[in-house]
Amino acid sequence: MVTTTATSLFFPAGFSFPTSSKTSMMLGGGSDKLGASGIKSKPTSSGGLQVKVNVQDNPKINGTMVTLKNEDEDETPLPPLRNFINQLPDMLIDPFVQEELIFSQNFSIRSYEIGPDQTASIETLMNLLQETALNHVRNIGLLNDGFGSTPEMSRRNLIWVVTRMQVLVDRYPSWGDVVLVDSWVSASGKNGMRRDWLVRDSKTGETLTRATSIWVMMNKQTRKLSKMPEEVRREIEPQFIDCAPILNEDSRKLPKLNDNTLDYVRTGLSPGWNDLDANQHVNNVKYVGWILESAPVSIWESHELSGMTLEYKRECGRHSMLQSLTAVSGDITGDLLDAFRVECQHLLRLESGSMVMRGRTEWKPKYANNLGSLGLIPAESS
């Protein structure tokens, strides 16, 4: 009996298993209680999990028949790898596939990632974007000991930091949904990199979220921005795609928010130990949570966040104390049909007054799509 083993955590596009009664594959997660389901696993030196599916022991996996021919039968290619892996139990979802220069990853939305509206939170979506970006770098073999740093970046104590991000959410996924995140990178000027994402429903192909971002390099020791060394450029340039951003840039200038123009403020914010990443850097998703701390509950109750434009100005340390300021445009207390959209301006600053981040968020009425289909609000407002 022939056993086919994949030696890498990441499979090439179009990969299909030769026929056999046993198939080994590498996945990023698993369980030590899979034996009862005909699935055997063991850790690997790379930190992944080698999962062996014995179809003879259990020919029915997650309600789907998987038929493999014996070695004395004619060899017939199995379905594409992505289809095959999606038949595995939910705990083994999250396959990685790279097609040319676009990296794709599936995610299942977990129960602890949803909020009061029974949909994924904006922080969940932002974390999925970051996870896909890091796995992209790891997949192409450029992830070194730094958090997202290439080998040449690590030699020079350089790390990536985001300076600008724009996100547009068409619909939030719900618990149990599986989303497909595509990501790719492009050049941004002489010293920057642009990363784009497209999030879709893996079953229907519906676009859920689009996002674009600009990244530059910072010296890990001096905490100052750095030019991109030529050695680093040669590492990452072959991965660049020459294309326009997935979102048209929001060119509107972000206003300067101050104590005279704010409507809401939240003080006493401070990063904890678990808010730091492997670079001892506050995760950019944490900043999003902070600016939303000062958004009034009345907005959350009647609207949902549909878009963000963020500018990251400086990092903050573990002992920093911050303030979150919000100014609201639009009537959030009137009838839903009278307040189609709400816009907020945000400022995150140190208690000393130094700006950490500023941004703009856009909110649409909950169930706006349903109201628009009934002709209750203009189509462009839905």
GROMACS .gro file of C-alpha atoms in nm:
model
  382
    1MET     CA    1   0.000   0.000   0.000
    2VAL     CA    2   0.138   0.338  -0.099
    3THR     CA    3   0.136   0.632   0.143
    4THR     CA    4   0.176   0.985   0.008
    5THR     CA    5   0.323   1.240   0.250
    6ALA     CA    6   0.335   1.617   0.198
    7THR     CA    7   0.663   1.750   0.334
    8SER     CA    8   0.562   2.113   0.363
    9LEU     CA    9   0.294   2.292   0.560
   10PHE     CA   10   0.186   2.472   0.244
   11PHE     CA   11   0.062   2.295  -0.068
   12PRO     CA   12   0.104   2.430  -0.423
   13ALA     CA   13  -0.201   2.527  -0.624
   14GLY     CA   14  -0.370   2.243  -0.806
   15PHE     CA   15  -0.208   1.979  -0.584
   16SER     CA   16  -0.397   1.646  -0.583
   17PHE     CA   17  -0.322   1.326  -0.400
   18PRO     CA   18  -0.228   1.010  -0.591
   19THR     CA   19  -0.463   0.726  -0.508
   20SER     CA   20  -0.392   0.523  -0.197
   21SER     CA   21  -0.569   0.406   0.112
   22LYS     CA   22  -0.375   0.639   0.339
   23THR     CA   23  -0.291   1.003   0.289
   24SER     CA   24  -0.068   1.221   0.505
   25MET     CA   25  -0.095   1.599   0.504
   26MET     CA   26   0.038   1.893   0.701
   27LEU     CA   27  -0.212   2.124   0.867
   28GLY     CA   28  -0.178   2.413   1.106
   29GLY     CA   29  -0.397   2.276   1.385
   30GLY     CA   30  -0.541   1.956   1.518
   31SER     CA   31  -0.633   1.743   1.817
   32ASP     CA   32  -0.485   1.454   2.009
   33LYS     CA   33  -0.823   1.278   2.003
   34LEU     CA   34  -0.851   1.217   1.631
   35GLY     CA   35  -0.773   0.845   1.635
   36ALA     CA   36  -1.135   0.748   1.689
   37SER     CA   37  -1.223   0.919   1.362
   38GLY     CA   38  -0.958   0.738   1.160
   39ILE     CA   39  -0.728   1.040   1.175
   40LYS     CA   40  -0.383   1.003   1.331
   41SER     CA   41  -0.155   1.294   1.411
   42LYS     CA   42   0.188   1.373   1.545
   43PRO     CA   43   0.385   1.698   1.596
   44THR     CA   44   0.650   1.796   1.345
   45SER     CA   45   0.981   1.972   1.390
   46SER     CA   46   0.840   2.281   1.220
   47GLY     CA   47   0.573   2.321   1.484
   48GLY     CA   48   0.288   2.203   1.264
   49LEU     CA   49   0.091   1.882   1.285
   50GLN     CA   50   0.122   1.584   1.053
   51VAL     CA   51  -0.227   1.444   1.007
   52LYS     CA   52  -0.278   1.097   0.860
   53VAL     CA   53  -0.626   1.018   0.733
   54ASN     CA   54  -0.695   0.644   0.708
   55VAL     CA   55  -1.001   0.615   0.490
   56GLN     CA   56  -1.024   0.241   0.551
   57ASP     CA   57  -1.068   0.307   0.923
   58ASN     CA   58  -1.327   0.575   0.867
   59PRO     CA   59  -1.445   0.624   0.505
   60LYS     CA   60  -1.697   0.890   0.604
   61ILE     CA   61  -1.538   1.218   0.710
   62ASN     CA   62  -1.761   1.498   0.835
   63GLY     CA   63  -2.065   1.361   0.653
   64THR     CA   64  -1.891   1.339   0.315
   65MET     CA   65  -1.782   1.013   0.151
   66VAL     CA   66  -1.416   1.014   0.051
   67THR     CA   67  -1.331   0.725  -0.180
   68LEU     CA   68  -0.971   0.627  -0.248
   69LYS     CA   69  -0.881   0.340  -0.480
   70ASN     CA   70  -0.657   0.055  -0.365
   71GLU     CA   71  -0.314   0.014  -0.515
   72ASP     CA   72  -0.431  -0.259  -0.753
   73GLU     CA   73  -0.689  -0.029  -0.916
   74ASP     CA   74  -0.640   0.237  -1.179
   75GLU     CA   75  -0.510   0.564  -1.040
   76THR     CA   76  -0.764   0.846  -1.057
   77PRO     CA   77  -0.676   1.194  -0.923
   78LEU     CA   78  -0.867   1.305  -0.617
   79PRO     CA   79  -1.057   1.636  -0.604
   80PRO     CA   80  -0.845   1.951  -0.555
   81LEU     CA   81  -0.672   1.973  -0.219
   82ARG     CA   82  -0.884   2.264  -0.096
   83ASN     CA   83  -1.204   2.066  -0.156
   84PHE     CA   84  -1.061   1.760   0.014
   85ILE     CA   85  -0.944   1.948   0.324
   86ASN     CA   86  -1.276   2.126   0.356
   87GLN     CA   87  -1.431   1.783   0.412
   88LEU     CA   88  -1.228   1.735   0.729
   89PRO     CA   89  -1.370   1.816   1.074
   90ASP     CA   90  -1.405   2.184   1.157
   91MET     CA   91  -1.108   2.178   1.394
   92LEU     CA   92  -0.883   2.103   1.097
   93ILE     CA   93  -1.001   2.392   0.879
   94ASP     CA   94  -0.756   2.673   0.789
   95PRO     CA   95  -0.575   2.531   0.483
   96PHE     CA   96  -0.314   2.741   0.312
   97VAL     CA   97  -0.292   2.772  -0.065
   98GLN     CA   98  -0.086   3.012  -0.273
   99GLU     CA   99  -0.167   3.065  -0.638
  100GLU     CA  100   0.108   3.259  -0.813
  101LEU     CA  101   0.152   3.583  -0.614
  102ILE     CA  102  -0.186   3.588  -0.440
  103PHE     CA  103  -0.198   3.406  -0.109
  104SER     CA  104  -0.524   3.255   0.015
  105GLN     CA  105  -0.631   3.117   0.349
  106ASN     CA  106  -0.959   2.980   0.485
  107PHE     CA  107  -1.084   3.071   0.832
  108SER     CA  108  -1.380   2.938   1.026
  109ILE     CA  109  -1.550   3.201   1.241
  110ARG     CA  110  -1.548   3.077   1.602
  111SER     CA  111  -1.810   3.140   1.868
  112TYR     CA  112  -1.569   3.353   2.075
  113GLU     CA  113  -1.508   3.583   1.777
  114ILE     CA  114  -1.863   3.713   1.747
  115GLY     CA  115  -2.027   4.003   1.929
  116PRO     CA  116  -2.374   4.104   2.047
  117ASP     CA  117  -2.502   4.119   1.688
  118GLN     CA  118  -2.406   3.752   1.642
  119THR     CA  119  -2.154   3.846   1.376
  120ALA     CA  120  -1.776   3.867   1.376
  121SER     CA  121  -1.636   4.181   1.535
  122ILE     CA  122  -1.423   4.430   1.345
  123GLU     CA  123  -1.128   4.322   1.561
  124THR     CA  124  -1.181   3.963   1.444
  125LEU     CA  125  -1.167   4.069   1.081
  126MET     CA  126  -0.854   4.277   1.142
  127ASN     CA  127  -0.686   3.981   1.312
  128LEU     CA  128  -0.767   3.759   1.014
  129LEU     CA  129  -0.603   4.013   0.784
  130GLN     CA  130  -0.288   4.015   0.992
  131GLU     CA  131  -0.277   3.636   1.024
  132THR     CA  132  -0.305   3.597   0.647
  133ALA     CA  133  -0.028   3.851   0.590
  134LEU     CA  134   0.212   3.671   0.823
  135ASN     CA  135   0.134   3.329   0.678
  136HIS     CA  136   0.193   3.475   0.332
  137VAL     CA  137   0.544   3.581   0.433
  138ARG     CA  138   0.609   3.245   0.595
  139ASN     CA  139   0.480   3.057   0.292
  140ILE     CA  140   0.722   3.225   0.052
  141GLY     CA  141   1.009   3.143   0.288
  142LEU     CA  142   1.088   3.497   0.402
  143LEU     CA  143   0.972   3.477   0.763
  144ASN     CA  144   1.275   3.491   0.989
  145ASP     CA  145   1.297   3.523   1.367
  146GLY     CA  146   1.121   3.861   1.363
  147PHE     CA  147   0.744   3.901   1.359
  148GLY     CA  148   0.697   3.932   0.984
  149SER     CA  149   1.062   4.024   0.926
  150THR     CA  150   1.263   3.879   0.639
  151PRO     CA  151   1.616   3.740   0.698
  152GLU     CA  152   1.780   4.064   0.580
  153MET     CA  153   1.545   4.270   0.797
  154SER     CA  154   1.635   4.063   1.102
  155ARG     CA  155   2.006   4.114   1.039
  156ARG     CA  156   1.944   4.490   1.046
  157ASN     CA  157   1.698   4.488   1.339
  158LEU     CA  158   1.418   4.609   1.111
  159ILE     CA  159   1.047   4.538   1.155
  160TRP     CA  160   0.734   4.635   0.962
  161VAL     CA  161   0.497   4.899   1.098
  162VAL     CA  162   0.170   5.008   0.942
  163THR     CA  163   0.123   5.378   0.872
  164ARG     CA  164  -0.215   5.383   0.700
  165MET     CA  165  -0.504   5.142   0.662
  166GLN     CA  166  -0.838   5.163   0.487
  167VAL     CA  167  -1.110   4.901   0.540
  168LEU     CA  168  -1.453   4.864   0.382
  169VAL     CA  169  -1.696   4.607   0.524
  170ASP     CA  170  -1.990   4.501   0.308
  171ARG     CA  171  -2.111   4.229   0.542
  172TYR     CA  172  -1.988   4.067   0.862
  173PRO     CA  173  -1.967   3.686   0.869
  174SER     CA  174  -2.149   3.489   1.137
  175TRP     CA  175  -2.053   3.204   1.369
  176GLY     CA  176  -1.967   2.893   1.169
  177ASP     CA  177  -1.914   3.077   0.840
  178VAL     CA  178  -1.595   2.996   0.654
  179VAL     CA  179  -1.428   3.294   0.490
  180LEU     CA  180  -1.155   3.298   0.228
  181VAL     CA  181  -0.895   3.574   0.266
  182ASP     CA  182  -0.682   3.665  -0.037
  183SER     CA  183  -0.379   3.888   0.011
  184TRP     CA  184  -0.103   4.031  -0.207
  185VAL     CA  185   0.167   4.299  -0.188
  186SER     CA  186   0.283   4.584  -0.408
  187ALA     CA  187   0.545   4.856  -0.392
  188SER     CA  188   0.454   5.188  -0.229
  189GLY     CA  189   0.704   5.456  -0.320
  190LYS     CA  190   1.073   5.390  -0.266
  191ASN     CA  191   1.061   5.271   0.094
  192GLY     CA  192   0.715   5.134   0.153
  193MET     CA  193   0.500   4.834   0.077
  194ARG     CA  194   0.126   4.816   0.013
  195ARG     CA  195  -0.070   4.510   0.119
  196ASP     CA  196  -0.424   4.447   0.001
  197TRP     CA  197  -0.683   4.197   0.119
  198LEU     CA  198  -1.008   4.058  -0.017
  199VAL     CA  199  -1.235   3.863   0.220
  200ARG     CA  200  -1.508   3.648   0.067
  201ASP     CA  201  -1.763   3.391   0.173
  202SER     CA  202  -1.594   3.061   0.080
  203LYS     CA  203  -1.924   2.901  -0.023
  204THR     CA  204  -2.090   3.177  -0.225
  205GLY     CA  205  -1.792   3.391  -0.326
  206GLU     CA  206  -1.970   3.701  -0.191
  207THR     CA  207  -1.731   3.985  -0.111
  208LEU     CA  208  -1.740   4.063   0.260
  209THR     CA  209  -1.447   4.296   0.323
  210ARG     CA  210  -1.181   4.484   0.126
  211ALA     CA  211  -0.877   4.645   0.282
  212THR     CA  212  -0.557   4.817   0.181
  213SER     CA  213  -0.261   4.928   0.391
  214ILE     CA  214   0.079   5.097   0.373
  215TRP     CA  215   0.378   4.958   0.565
  216VAL     CA  216   0.726   5.098   0.629
  217MET     CA  217   1.027   4.978   0.824
  218MET     CA  218   1.130   5.072   1.174
  219ASN     CA  219   1.451   4.995   1.360
  220LYS     CA  220   1.363   4.761   1.644
  221GLN     CA  221   1.628   4.908   1.874
  222THR     CA  222   1.608   5.283   1.803
  223ARG     CA  223   1.231   5.272   1.729
  224LYS     CA  224   1.290   5.512   1.437
  225LEU     CA  225   1.165   5.472   1.080
  226SER     CA  226   1.419   5.342   0.832
  227LYS     CA  227   1.474   5.344   0.458
  228MET     CA  228   1.439   5.009   0.283
  229PRO     CA  229   1.786   4.857   0.230
  230GLU     CA  230   1.855   4.726  -0.119
  231GLU     CA  231   1.916   4.378   0.023
  232VAL     CA  232   1.565   4.376   0.168
  233ARG     CA  233   1.420   4.513  -0.153
  234ARG     CA  234   1.574   4.224  -0.348
  235GLU     CA  235   1.411   3.980  -0.107
  236ILE     CA  236   1.057   4.108  -0.134
  237GLU     CA  237   1.043   4.269  -0.480
  238PRO     CA  238   0.982   3.937  -0.664
  239GLN     CA  239   0.655   3.908  -0.468
  240PHE     CA  240   0.522   4.249  -0.572
  241ILE     CA  241   0.219   4.270  -0.799
  242ASP     CA  242   0.191   4.575  -1.021
  243CYS     CA  243  -0.172   4.674  -0.973
  244ALA     CA  244  -0.392   4.948  -0.833
  245PRO     CA  245  -0.510   4.931  -0.470
  246ILE     CA  246  -0.822   4.725  -0.408
  247LEU     CA  247  -0.983   5.040  -0.265
  248ASN     CA  248  -0.971   5.393  -0.403
  249GLU     CA  249  -0.783   5.605  -0.155
  250ASP     CA  250  -0.995   5.816   0.076
  251SER     CA  251  -0.818   6.143   0.000
  252ARG     CA  252  -1.023   6.348   0.245
  253LYS     CA  253  -0.796   6.498   0.505
  254LEU     CA  254  -0.850   6.370   0.855
  255PRO     CA  255  -0.940   6.672   1.071
  256LYS     CA  256  -0.749   6.763   1.385
  257LEU     CA  257  -0.965   6.663   1.678
  258ASN     CA  258  -0.918   6.847   2.007
  259ASP     CA  259  -1.093   6.907   2.339
  260ASN     CA  260  -1.313   7.173   2.180
  261THR     CA  261  -1.441   6.957   1.895
  262LEU     CA  262  -1.483   6.620   2.065
  263ASP     CA  263  -1.817   6.471   2.172
  264TYR     CA  264  -1.699   6.167   2.367
  265VAL     CA  265  -1.380   6.078   2.549
  266ARG     CA  266  -1.247   5.766   2.716
  267THR     CA  267  -0.947   5.802   2.947
  268GLY     CA  268  -0.723   5.564   3.138
  269LEU     CA  269  -0.643   5.334   2.847
  270SER     CA  270  -0.316   5.144   2.869
  271PRO     CA  271  -0.167   4.842   2.692
  272GLY     CA  272  -0.125   4.526   2.894
  273TRP     CA  273   0.142   4.262   2.856
  274ASN     CA  274  -0.076   4.055   2.622
  275ASP     CA  275  -0.127   4.355   2.393
  276LEU     CA  276   0.238   4.334   2.284
  277ASP     CA  277   0.341   4.120   1.989
  278ALA     CA  278   0.664   3.928   1.935
  279ASN     CA  279   0.842   4.256   1.849
  280GLN     CA  280   0.739   4.411   2.184
  281HIS     CA  281   0.511   4.628   1.974
  282VAL     CA  282   0.147   4.702   2.043
  283ASN     CA  283  -0.056   4.515   1.783
  284ASN     CA  284  -0.221   4.749   1.530
  285VAL     CA  285  -0.557   4.580   1.595
  286LYS     CA  286  -0.540   4.700   1.956
  287TYR     CA  287  -0.536   5.060   1.834
  288VAL     CA  288  -0.863   4.998   1.650
  289GLY     CA  289  -1.021   4.872   1.969
  290TRP     CA  290  -0.899   5.179   2.156
  291ILE     CA  291  -1.044   5.435   1.916
  292LEU     CA  292  -1.378   5.256   1.926
  293GLU     CA  293  -1.379   5.268   2.307
  294SER     CA  294  -1.508   5.625   2.287
  295ALA     CA  295  -1.777   5.556   2.025
  296PRO     CA  296  -2.115   5.595   2.200
  297VAL     CA  297  -2.327   5.288   2.270
  298SER     CA  298  -2.617   5.452   2.083
  299ILE     CA  299  -2.423   5.413   1.758
  300TRP     CA  300  -2.342   5.049   1.825
  301GLU     CA  301  -2.710   4.981   1.898
  302SER     CA  302  -2.850   5.132   1.578
  303HIS     CA  303  -2.562   5.114   1.330
  304GLU     CA  304  -2.281   4.887   1.223
  305LEU     CA  305  -1.928   4.988   1.132
  306SER     CA  306  -1.893   4.981   0.753
  307GLY     CA  307  -1.565   5.159   0.685
  308MET     CA  308  -1.246   5.291   0.844
  309THR     CA  309  -0.959   5.512   0.739
  310LEU     CA  310  -0.673   5.503   0.989
  311GLU     CA  311  -0.342   5.686   1.019
  312TYR     CA  312  -0.088   5.546   1.266
  313LYS     CA  313   0.140   5.826   1.388
  314ARG     CA  314   0.351   5.674   1.664
  315GLU     CA  315   0.378   5.366   1.880
  316CYS     CA  316   0.310   5.360   2.249
  317GLY     CA  317   0.493   5.172   2.520
  318ARG     CA  318   0.367   4.919   2.770
  319HIS     CA  319   0.340   5.185   3.042
  320SER     CA  320   0.174   5.450   2.826
  321MET     CA  321  -0.157   5.603   2.934
  322LEU     CA  322  -0.389   5.700   2.650
  323GLN     CA  323  -0.709   5.887   2.576
  324SER     CA  324  -0.962   5.804   2.305
  325LEU     CA  325  -1.160   6.097   2.159
  326THR     CA  326  -1.457   6.079   1.921
  327ALA     CA  327  -1.661   6.343   1.736
  328VAL     CA  328  -1.987   6.233   1.571
  329SER     CA  329  -2.150   6.367   1.255
  330GLY     CA  330  -2.515   6.280   1.196
  331ASP     CA  331  -2.825   6.222   1.406
  332ILE     CA  332  -2.785   5.900   1.604
  333THR     CA  333  -3.086   5.962   1.827
  334GLY     CA  334  -3.355   6.014   1.561
  335ASP     CA  335  -3.552   5.765   1.356
  336LEU     CA  336  -3.345   5.507   1.169
  337LEU     CA  337  -3.473   5.627   0.832
  338ASP     CA  338  -3.369   5.983   0.915
  339ALA     CA  339  -3.012   5.884   0.994
  340PHE     CA  340  -2.891   5.682   0.699
  341ARG     CA  341  -2.524   5.701   0.782
  342VAL     CA  342  -2.311   5.828   1.064
  343GLU     CA  343  -1.950   5.941   1.043
  344CYS     CA  344  -1.711   5.966   1.335
  345GLN     CA  345  -1.372   6.133   1.369
  346HIS     CA  346  -1.130   5.970   1.611
  347LEU     CA  347  -0.811   6.064   1.790
  348LEU     CA  348  -0.597   5.842   2.008
  349ARG     CA  349  -0.339   6.035   2.206
  350LEU     CA  350  -0.107   6.000   2.500
  351GLU     CA  351  -0.213   6.177   2.816
  352SER     CA  352   0.076   6.412   2.748
  353GLY     CA  353  -0.109   6.522   2.433
  354SER     CA  354   0.104   6.350   2.165
  355MET     CA  355  -0.099   6.197   1.882
  356VAL     CA  356  -0.078   5.820   1.848
  357MET     CA  357  -0.340   5.761   1.580
  358ARG     CA  358  -0.627   5.939   1.412
  359GLY     CA  359  -0.901   5.803   1.195
  360ARG     CA  360  -1.244   5.822   1.043
  361THR     CA  361  -1.516   5.559   1.075
  362GLU     CA  362  -1.836   5.527   0.876
  363TRP     CA  363  -2.147   5.353   1.005
  364LYS     CA  364  -2.459   5.235   0.825
  365PRO     CA  365  -2.796   5.156   0.983
  366LYS     CA  366  -2.837   4.796   1.086
  367TYR     CA  367  -3.038   4.599   0.833
  368ALA     CA  368  -2.984   4.883   0.583
  369ASN     CA  369  -2.960   4.636   0.296
  370ASN     CA  370  -3.307   4.500   0.375
  371LEU     CA  371  -3.451   4.850   0.404
  372GLY     CA  372  -3.296   4.947   0.072
  373SER     CA  373  -3.448   4.647  -0.106
  374LEU     CA  374  -3.791   4.759   0.021
  375GLY     CA  375  -3.738   5.109  -0.116
  376LEU     CA  376  -3.741   5.263   0.231
  377ILE     CA  377  -3.402   5.427   0.191
  378PRO     CA  378  -3.208   5.526  -0.123
  379ALA     CA  379  -3.004   5.248  -0.280
  380GLU     CA  380  -2.681   5.442  -0.249
  381SER     CA  381  -2.739   5.471   0.126
  382SER     CA  382  -2.786   5.100   0.169
   0.00000   0.00000   0.00000
